[in-house]
Structures are given as structure tokens and as C-alpha cells.
Coordinates of C-alpha atoms and ligand atoms in Angstrom, one line a residue:
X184 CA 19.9 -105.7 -63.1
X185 CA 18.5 -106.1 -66.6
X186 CA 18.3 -102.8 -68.8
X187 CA 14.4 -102.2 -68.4
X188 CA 15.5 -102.6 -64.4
X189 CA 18.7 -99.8 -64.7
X190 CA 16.4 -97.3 -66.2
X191 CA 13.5 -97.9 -64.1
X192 CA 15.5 -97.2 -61.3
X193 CA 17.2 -94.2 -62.9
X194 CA 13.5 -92.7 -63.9
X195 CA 12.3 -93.3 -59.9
X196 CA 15.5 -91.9 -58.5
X197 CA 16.2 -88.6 -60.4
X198 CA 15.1 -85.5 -60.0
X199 CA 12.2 -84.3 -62.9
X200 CA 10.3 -81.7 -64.0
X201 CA 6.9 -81.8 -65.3
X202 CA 5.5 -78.9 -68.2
X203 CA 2.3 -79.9 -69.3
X204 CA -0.4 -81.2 -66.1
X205 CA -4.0 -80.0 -66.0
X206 CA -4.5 -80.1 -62.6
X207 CA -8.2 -80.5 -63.7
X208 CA -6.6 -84.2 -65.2
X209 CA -5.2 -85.3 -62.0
X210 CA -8.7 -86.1 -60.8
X211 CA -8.8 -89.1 -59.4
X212 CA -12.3 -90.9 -59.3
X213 CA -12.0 -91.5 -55.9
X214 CA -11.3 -88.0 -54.7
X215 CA -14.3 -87.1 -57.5
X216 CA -17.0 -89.4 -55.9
X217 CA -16.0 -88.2 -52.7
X218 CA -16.4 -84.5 -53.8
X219 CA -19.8 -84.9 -55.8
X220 CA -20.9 -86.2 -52.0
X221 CA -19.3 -83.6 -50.0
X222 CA -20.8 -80.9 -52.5
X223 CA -23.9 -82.9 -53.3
X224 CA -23.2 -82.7 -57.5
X225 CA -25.0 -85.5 -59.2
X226 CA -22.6 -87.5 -61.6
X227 CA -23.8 -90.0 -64.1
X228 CA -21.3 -92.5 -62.2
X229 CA -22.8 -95.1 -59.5
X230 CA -19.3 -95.9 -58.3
X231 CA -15.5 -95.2 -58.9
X232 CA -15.0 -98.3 -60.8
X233 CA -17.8 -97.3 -62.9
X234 CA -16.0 -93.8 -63.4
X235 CA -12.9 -95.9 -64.7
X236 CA -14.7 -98.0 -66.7
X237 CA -16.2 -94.7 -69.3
X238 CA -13.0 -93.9 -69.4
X239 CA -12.4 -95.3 -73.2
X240 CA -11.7 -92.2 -75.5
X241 CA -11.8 -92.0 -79.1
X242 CA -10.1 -89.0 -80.0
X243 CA -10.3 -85.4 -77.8
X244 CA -13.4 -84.2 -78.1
X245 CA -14.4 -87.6 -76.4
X246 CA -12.3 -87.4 -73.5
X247 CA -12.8 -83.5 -73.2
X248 CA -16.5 -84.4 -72.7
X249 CA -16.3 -86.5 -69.6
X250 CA -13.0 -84.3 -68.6
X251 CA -15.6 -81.0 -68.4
X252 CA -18.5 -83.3 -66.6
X253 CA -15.8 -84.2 -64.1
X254 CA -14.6 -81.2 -63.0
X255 CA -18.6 -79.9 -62.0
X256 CA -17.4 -81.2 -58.6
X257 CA -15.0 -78.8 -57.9
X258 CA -17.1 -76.1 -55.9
X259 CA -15.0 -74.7 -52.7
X260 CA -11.2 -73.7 -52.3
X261 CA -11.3 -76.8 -50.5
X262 CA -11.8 -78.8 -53.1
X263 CA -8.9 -77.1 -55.5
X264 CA -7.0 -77.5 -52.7
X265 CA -7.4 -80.9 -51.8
X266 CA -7.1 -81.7 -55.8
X267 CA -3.9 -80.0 -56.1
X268 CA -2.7 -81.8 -52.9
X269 CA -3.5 -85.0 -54.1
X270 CA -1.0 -84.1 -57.2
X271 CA 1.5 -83.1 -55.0
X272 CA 1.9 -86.1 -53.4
X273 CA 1.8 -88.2 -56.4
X274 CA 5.0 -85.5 -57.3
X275 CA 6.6 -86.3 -54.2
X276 CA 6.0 -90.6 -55.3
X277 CA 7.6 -90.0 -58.3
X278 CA 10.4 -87.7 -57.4
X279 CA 9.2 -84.3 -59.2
X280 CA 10.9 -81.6 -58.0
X281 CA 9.4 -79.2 -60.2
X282 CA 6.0 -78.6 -61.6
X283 CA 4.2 -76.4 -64.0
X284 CA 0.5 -77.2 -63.9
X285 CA -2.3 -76.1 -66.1
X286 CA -5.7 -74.7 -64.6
X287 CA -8.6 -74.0 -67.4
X288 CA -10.3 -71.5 -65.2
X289 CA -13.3 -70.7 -67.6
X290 CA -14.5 -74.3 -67.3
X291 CA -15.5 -73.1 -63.6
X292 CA -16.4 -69.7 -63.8
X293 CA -19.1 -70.8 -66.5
X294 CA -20.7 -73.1 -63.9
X295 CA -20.7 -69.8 -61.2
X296 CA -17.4 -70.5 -59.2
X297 CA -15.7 -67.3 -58.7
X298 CA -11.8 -67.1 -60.1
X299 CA -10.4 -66.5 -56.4
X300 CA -11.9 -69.5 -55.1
X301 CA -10.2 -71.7 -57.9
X302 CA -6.6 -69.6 -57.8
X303 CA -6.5 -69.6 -54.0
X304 CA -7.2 -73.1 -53.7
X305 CA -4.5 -74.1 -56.3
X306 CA -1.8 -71.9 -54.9
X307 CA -2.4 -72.7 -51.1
X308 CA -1.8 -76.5 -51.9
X309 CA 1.7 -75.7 -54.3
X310 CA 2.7 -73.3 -50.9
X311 CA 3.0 -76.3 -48.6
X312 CA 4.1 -78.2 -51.1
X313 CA 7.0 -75.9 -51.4
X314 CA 7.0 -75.6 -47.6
X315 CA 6.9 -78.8 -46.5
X316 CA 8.2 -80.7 -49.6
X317 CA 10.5 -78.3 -51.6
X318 CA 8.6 -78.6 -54.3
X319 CA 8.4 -76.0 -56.6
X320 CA 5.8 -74.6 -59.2
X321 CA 4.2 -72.2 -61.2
X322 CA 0.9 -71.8 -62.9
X323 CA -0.4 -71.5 -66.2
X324 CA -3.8 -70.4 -66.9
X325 CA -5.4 -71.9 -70.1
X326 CA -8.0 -70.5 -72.2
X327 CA -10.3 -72.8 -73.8
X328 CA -10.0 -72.1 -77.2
X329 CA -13.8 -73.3 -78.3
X330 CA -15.3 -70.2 -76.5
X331 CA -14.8 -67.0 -78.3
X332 CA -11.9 -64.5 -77.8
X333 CA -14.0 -61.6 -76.6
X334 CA -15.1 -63.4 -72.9
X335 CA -11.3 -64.8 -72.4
X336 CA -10.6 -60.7 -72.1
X337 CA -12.8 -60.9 -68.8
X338 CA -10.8 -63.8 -67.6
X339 CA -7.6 -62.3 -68.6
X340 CA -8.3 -59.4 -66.2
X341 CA -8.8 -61.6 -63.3
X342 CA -5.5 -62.8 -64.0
X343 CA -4.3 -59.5 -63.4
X344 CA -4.8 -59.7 -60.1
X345 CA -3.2 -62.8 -59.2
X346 CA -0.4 -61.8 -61.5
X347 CA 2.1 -62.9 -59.1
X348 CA 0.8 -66.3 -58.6
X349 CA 0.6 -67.1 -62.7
X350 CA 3.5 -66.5 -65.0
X351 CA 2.0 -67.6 -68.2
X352 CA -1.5 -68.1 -70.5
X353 CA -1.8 -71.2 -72.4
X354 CA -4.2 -72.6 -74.6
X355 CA -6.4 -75.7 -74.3
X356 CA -9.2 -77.8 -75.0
X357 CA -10.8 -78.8 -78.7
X358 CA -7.8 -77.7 -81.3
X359 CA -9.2 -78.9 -84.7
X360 CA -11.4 -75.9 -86.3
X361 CA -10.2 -73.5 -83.2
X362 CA -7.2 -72.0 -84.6
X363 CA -4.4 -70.3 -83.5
X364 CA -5.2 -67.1 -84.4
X365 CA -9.0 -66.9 -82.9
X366 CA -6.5 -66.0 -79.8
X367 CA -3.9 -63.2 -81.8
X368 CA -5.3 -60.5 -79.8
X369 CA -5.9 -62.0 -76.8
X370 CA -2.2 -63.2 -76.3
X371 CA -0.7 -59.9 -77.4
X372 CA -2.8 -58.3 -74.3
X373 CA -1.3 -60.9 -72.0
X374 CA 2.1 -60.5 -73.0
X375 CA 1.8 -56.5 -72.6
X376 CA 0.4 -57.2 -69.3
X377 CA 3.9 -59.7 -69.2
X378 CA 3.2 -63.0 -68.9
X379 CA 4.6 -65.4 -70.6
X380 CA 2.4 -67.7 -73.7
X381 CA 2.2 -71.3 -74.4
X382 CA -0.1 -73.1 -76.5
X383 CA -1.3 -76.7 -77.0
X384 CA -0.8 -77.0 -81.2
X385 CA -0.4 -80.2 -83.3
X386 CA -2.0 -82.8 -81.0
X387 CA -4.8 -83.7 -82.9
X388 CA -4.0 -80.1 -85.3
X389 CA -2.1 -79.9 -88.3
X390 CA 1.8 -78.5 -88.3
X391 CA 0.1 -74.7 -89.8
X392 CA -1.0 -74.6 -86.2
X393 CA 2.2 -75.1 -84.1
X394 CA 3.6 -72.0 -87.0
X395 CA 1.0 -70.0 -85.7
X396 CA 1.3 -70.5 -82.2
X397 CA 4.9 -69.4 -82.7
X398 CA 4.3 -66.7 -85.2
X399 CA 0.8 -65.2 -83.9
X400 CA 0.9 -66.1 -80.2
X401 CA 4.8 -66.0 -79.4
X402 CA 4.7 -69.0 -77.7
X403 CA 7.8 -70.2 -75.3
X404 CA 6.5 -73.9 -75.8
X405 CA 4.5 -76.0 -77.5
X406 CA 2.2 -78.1 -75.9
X407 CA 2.1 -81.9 -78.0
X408 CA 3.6 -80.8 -81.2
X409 CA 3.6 -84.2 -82.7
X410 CA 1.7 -83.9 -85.8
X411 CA 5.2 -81.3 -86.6
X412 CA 6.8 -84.5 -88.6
X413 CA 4.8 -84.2 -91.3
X414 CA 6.4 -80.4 -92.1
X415 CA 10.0 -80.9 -92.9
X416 CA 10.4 -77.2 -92.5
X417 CA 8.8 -76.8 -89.3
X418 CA 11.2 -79.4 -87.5
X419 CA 13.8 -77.7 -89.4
X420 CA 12.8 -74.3 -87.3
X421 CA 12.0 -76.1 -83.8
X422 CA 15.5 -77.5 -84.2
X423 CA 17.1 -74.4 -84.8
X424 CA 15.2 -72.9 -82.1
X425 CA 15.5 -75.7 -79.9
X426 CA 11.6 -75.1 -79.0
X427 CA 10.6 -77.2 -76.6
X428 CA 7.5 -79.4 -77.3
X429 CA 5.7 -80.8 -74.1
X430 CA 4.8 -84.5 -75.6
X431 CA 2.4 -86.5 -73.5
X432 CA 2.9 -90.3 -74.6
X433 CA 0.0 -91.9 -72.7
X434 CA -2.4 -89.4 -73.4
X435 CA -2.2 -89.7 -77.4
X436 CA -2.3 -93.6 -76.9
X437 CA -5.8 -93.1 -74.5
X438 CA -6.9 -90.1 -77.3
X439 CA -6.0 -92.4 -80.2
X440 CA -3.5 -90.1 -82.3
X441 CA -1.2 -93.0 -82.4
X442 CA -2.7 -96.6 -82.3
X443 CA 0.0 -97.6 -79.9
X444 CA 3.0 -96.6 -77.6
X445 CA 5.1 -98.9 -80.1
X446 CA 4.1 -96.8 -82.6
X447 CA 4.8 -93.0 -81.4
X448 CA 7.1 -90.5 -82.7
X449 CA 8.9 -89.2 -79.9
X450 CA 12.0 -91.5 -80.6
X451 CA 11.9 -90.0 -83.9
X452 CA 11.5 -86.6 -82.3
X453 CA 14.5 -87.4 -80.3
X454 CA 16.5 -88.7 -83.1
X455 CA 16.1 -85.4 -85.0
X456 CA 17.1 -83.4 -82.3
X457 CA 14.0 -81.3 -81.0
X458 CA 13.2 -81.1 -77.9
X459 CA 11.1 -83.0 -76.7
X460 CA 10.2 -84.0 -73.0
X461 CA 7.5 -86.9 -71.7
X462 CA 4.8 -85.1 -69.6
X463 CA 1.6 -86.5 -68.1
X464 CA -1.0 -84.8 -69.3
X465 CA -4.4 -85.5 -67.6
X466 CA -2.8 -88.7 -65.9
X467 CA -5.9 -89.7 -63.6
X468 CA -7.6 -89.8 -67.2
X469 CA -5.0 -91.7 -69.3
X470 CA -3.6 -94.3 -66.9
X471 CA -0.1 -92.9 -65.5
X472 CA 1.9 -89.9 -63.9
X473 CA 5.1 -88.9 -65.2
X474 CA 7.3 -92.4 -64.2
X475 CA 4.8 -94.7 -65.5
X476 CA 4.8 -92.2 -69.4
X477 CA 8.7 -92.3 -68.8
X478 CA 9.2 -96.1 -67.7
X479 CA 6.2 -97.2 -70.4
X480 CA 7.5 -94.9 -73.2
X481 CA 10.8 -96.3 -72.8
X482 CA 9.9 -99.9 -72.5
X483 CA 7.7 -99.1 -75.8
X484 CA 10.5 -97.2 -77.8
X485 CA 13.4 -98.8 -76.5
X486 CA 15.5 -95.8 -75.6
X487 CA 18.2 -96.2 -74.1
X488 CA 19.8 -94.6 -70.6
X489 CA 21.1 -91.7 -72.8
X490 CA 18.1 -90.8 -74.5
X491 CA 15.9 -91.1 -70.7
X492 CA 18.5 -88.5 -69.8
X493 CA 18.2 -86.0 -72.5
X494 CA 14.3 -85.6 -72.0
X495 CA 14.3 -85.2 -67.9
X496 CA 17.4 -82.6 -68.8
X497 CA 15.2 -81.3 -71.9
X498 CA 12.3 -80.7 -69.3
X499 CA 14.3 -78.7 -67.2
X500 CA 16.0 -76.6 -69.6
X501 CA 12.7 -75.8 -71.3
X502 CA 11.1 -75.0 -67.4
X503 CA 10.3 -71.4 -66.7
X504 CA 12.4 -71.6 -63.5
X505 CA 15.7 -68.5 -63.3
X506 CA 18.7 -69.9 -64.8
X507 CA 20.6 -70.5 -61.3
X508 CA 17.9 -73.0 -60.2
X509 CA 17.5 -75.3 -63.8
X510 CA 21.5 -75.3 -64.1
X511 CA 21.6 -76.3 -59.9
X512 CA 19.0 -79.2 -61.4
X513 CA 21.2 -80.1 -64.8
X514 CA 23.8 -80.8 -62.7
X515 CA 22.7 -83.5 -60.9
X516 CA 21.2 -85.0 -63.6
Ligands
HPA249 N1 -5.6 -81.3 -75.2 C1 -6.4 -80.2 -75.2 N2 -7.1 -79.8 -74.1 C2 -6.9 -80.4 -73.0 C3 -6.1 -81.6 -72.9 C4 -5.4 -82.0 -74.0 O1 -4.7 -83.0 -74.1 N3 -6.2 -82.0 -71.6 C5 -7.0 -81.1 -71.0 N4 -7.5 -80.2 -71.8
ZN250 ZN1 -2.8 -80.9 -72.4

């Protein structure tokens, strides 16, 4: 076996977490055309290779537009269901043991879906997955940070009643001109209410963001981070604090905020010690699940078996799981 070969197989055959999943992203445009007939939604799409083919982004806002228009089929618990199922299995393909998946409920309550419909349906699927698979999971609810703060309280108290089904808020959707701290008072109410805060910063954002969503939201993660190179004293403080960063290699190739895997900074990332992890992002969108970011990113980068190691370990130390469960995982790894 060549070198490529050694770590493809290692990537396929060990165990992995994945920290940053839209579940909404894991719409596939088969399982889309087959929902816009089942719930007779009209889509601007004749057939699924015509979905794929508008599927050339320029930067975020581009992809969040057809993103949004694709997740108007999701109507029933059904339908959540069967999306997160279809994830699952793609897990189970690719040997993830352990997920942590996204949900933006506001971009279905806005088009009249009620909160339980979208929860319940998400959290029956990750059930049998647990049941029948031994998968495991939890669920972070993101608010979409180009609304206003003041209707994300509404959702927030939804929340409360599935507290035991979500650990943590998050924040998603257009970054540049939506700070950080549009959301201060917003996340302080979650974390009284005790879950736990992430936020997407420094995608497409400048490093003052990723500060902020440390300083003003208490985040336990960042979600991308990768414009924090540019702020010698920000990696300085992400090292220290060994924060994780949830990088998502074939998403900023699809979303342009590098002009090519050869070209990304997560080697660098790696070299200076943060840590960093390879996640999938919205992977029915951007062309991959976790193996094919992990396998492509390392083809790209040319990291070696070591450095493949220290992400899937990095994802699992930076999990929300109870210690006894990541360090039963680390050592297998
Ligand atoms: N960034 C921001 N919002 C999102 C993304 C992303 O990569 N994917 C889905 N919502
Ligand atoms: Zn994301």
C-alpha cells in the first residue's frame, strides 16, 4: 500500500466524531425532489441533476440562498425524520460513531412548521440510530443570526421544553455585518437556562468576531475559525486555550474562502498547535461527508498519518460527550 492508500484506510476504519453538520445540509436532491412530491412544494428544479447542477456558490450568502429554498420541503416529522435517517446511515458508511448535528429551527417556524414537529422528528431518527447502530448524538440549535435578537427569545423558550433533547445554542447563517454581539443577551439567557453556546465566527468574518464569540457569547467552540491567522494574538489565546475550531475544508473550497483545498490553512492551523478538526458542514451541498473532507484534505495538504490522527482525536476531545465516553474513544484511536 502506497501512503494515500494507508491513510485512506486508517480514515474509513477508525472511529470519528463529527461537530459541525446542519442536518438541514445533509439534503440530498434525491430525498429533496422526492419530498417536494410527497408534500406537493414547488421547487425551481425540474430534476435532481438539475438540483446539482445550481449548486455553484460564490461565497455564503449564495449558497445560504438555495440552502433556505431547499429546506421549504421539510413539512411533517416524517420528513425530519427521514432526513436525519438518511444522515445516519451515511454515519454508519463512514464509521462515525458520534455526532453533533446543527438544526436552524427558525428557518421552519417562519414558513408555519411548528418546533415539535421539527425536534421530534430529528430526535426520533438519532434514537434508533442509537438503538440499532450505537450511534450517539446531541443537538444544537442555531439561531440565524440575520433575524433580530428579540424573536430568537420566542424560539429560545421552545427550547425549554425539549431541554433534555438539546444541550447547546449555536449560531449560524450570514456572518459578515451580523455580529457577535447582536446575540450578547440572547446567549446569557441560554446559558442561565444551562445550555451550553457555540457559534459559527471567522468563516467568511474577521478574527474581532471569533473574540467576541468567546468574550460576549462564552462559546465552548468555534464554528470555522479560519480567518483567526490573520490575529497573531488570537491564535496565541485559542492555543493557550486549546479552543477547538470546527473547520469544514470542502465547504470553504464550494463557498470560495480559499480558491483551492491546496491552498487551505488547516495544515497551518495544525502546525501551530490549535485545535482544529475536519467536519462536513452541509455535505449534500459541498460534495463530501466527513471521509471524503478527511481523505481530500489530506491528499490536498499532504498530512501525514500523525497529523490524520490528531484531528479525529481533536474531534473527540473537543465533543460534548462525559469524559468516561471521549477517553473510552481516545483510546482506540
Ligand atoms: N455558515 C453559516 N451558516 C450556515 C452554514 C455555514 O457554513 N451552513 C448552514 N448554515
Ligand atoms: Zn456551518
Amino acid at each position: 500500500m502506497n501512503d494515500t492508500e494507508i491513510i485512506t484506510n486508517y480514515i474509513q476504519n477508525t472511529p470519528k466524531t463529527e461537530l459541525h453538520l446542519h442536518i438541514e445540509g445533509s439534503l440530498e436532491p434525491e430525498l429533496m425532489f422526492k419530498l417536494s412530491k410527497r408534500n406537493k412544494i414547488e421547487i425551481p428544479f425540474k430534476s435532481v441533476d438539475e438540483i446539482r447542477s445550481a449548486y455553484n456558490f460564490s461565497n455564503l450568502d449564495s449558497f445560504l440562498k438555495i440552502y433556505y429554498q431547499g429546506s421549504n420541503v421539510l413539512i411533517t416529522e416524517e420528513d425530519f425524520f427521514d432526513l436525519t435517517w438518511e444522515y445516519i446511515l451515511r454515519c454508519k458508511k463512514d464509521n462515525i460513531v458520534h455526532t453533533e448535528i446543527f438544526f436552524d429551527p427558525q428557518s421552519h417556524t417562519e414558513r408555519g412548521i411548528e418546533f415539535n414537529t421539527i425536534i421530534n422528528g430529528i430526535y426520533g431518527a438519532l434514537k434508533k440510530a442509537n438503538a440499532e447502530f450505537n450511534i450517539t448524538s446531541k443537538i444544537i440549535m442555531c439561531f440565524l443570526r440575520h433575524l433580530d435578537e428579540e424573536p430568537c427569545f420566542e424560539i429560545l423558550n421552545q427550547a425549554l421544553k425539549h431541554k433534555d433533547k438539546i444541550i447547546a445554542v449555536g449560531l449560524d447563517s450570514s456572518e459578515r455585518g451580523n455580529p457577535p454581539k447582536k446575540f450578547k443577551n440572547l446567549f446569557e439567557t441560554a446559558i442561565k437556562e444551562g445550555f451550553l453556546t457555540v457559534a459559527h465566527a471567522g468563516e467568511e468574518g474577521p478574527p474581532e468576531y471569533i473574540w467576541d464569540s468567546l468574550k460576549l457569547l462564552k462559546v465552548k467552540r468555534i464554528d470555522h475559525g479560519v480567518q483567526c491567522l490573520k490575529d497573531n494574538k488570537l491564535v496565541d489565546l485559542l492555543k493557550k486555550n486549546q479552543i477547538p475550531l470546527t473547520v469544514c475544508p470542502l465547504s470553504n473550497i464550494k463557498l470560495c474562502v480559499f480558491d483551492k483545498l491546496e491552498n487551505h490553512n488547516l495544515k497551518k492551523m495544525l502546525d501551530k498547535e490549535l485545535r482544529v478538526m475536519v467536519n462536513s458542514d452541509d455535505p449534500a451541498y459541498f460534495g463530501g461527508y466527513l471521509n471524503s473532507n478527511l481523505v481530500e484534505t489530506s491528499k490536498a495538504l499532504n498530512l501525514g498519518l500523525e497529523d490524520v490522527k490528531i484531528l479525529i482525536k481533536n474531534s473527540f476531545k473537543s465533543s460534548f460527550l462525559d469524559e468516561k465516553s471521549k477517553n473510552i474513544w481516545l483510546s482506540k484511536i
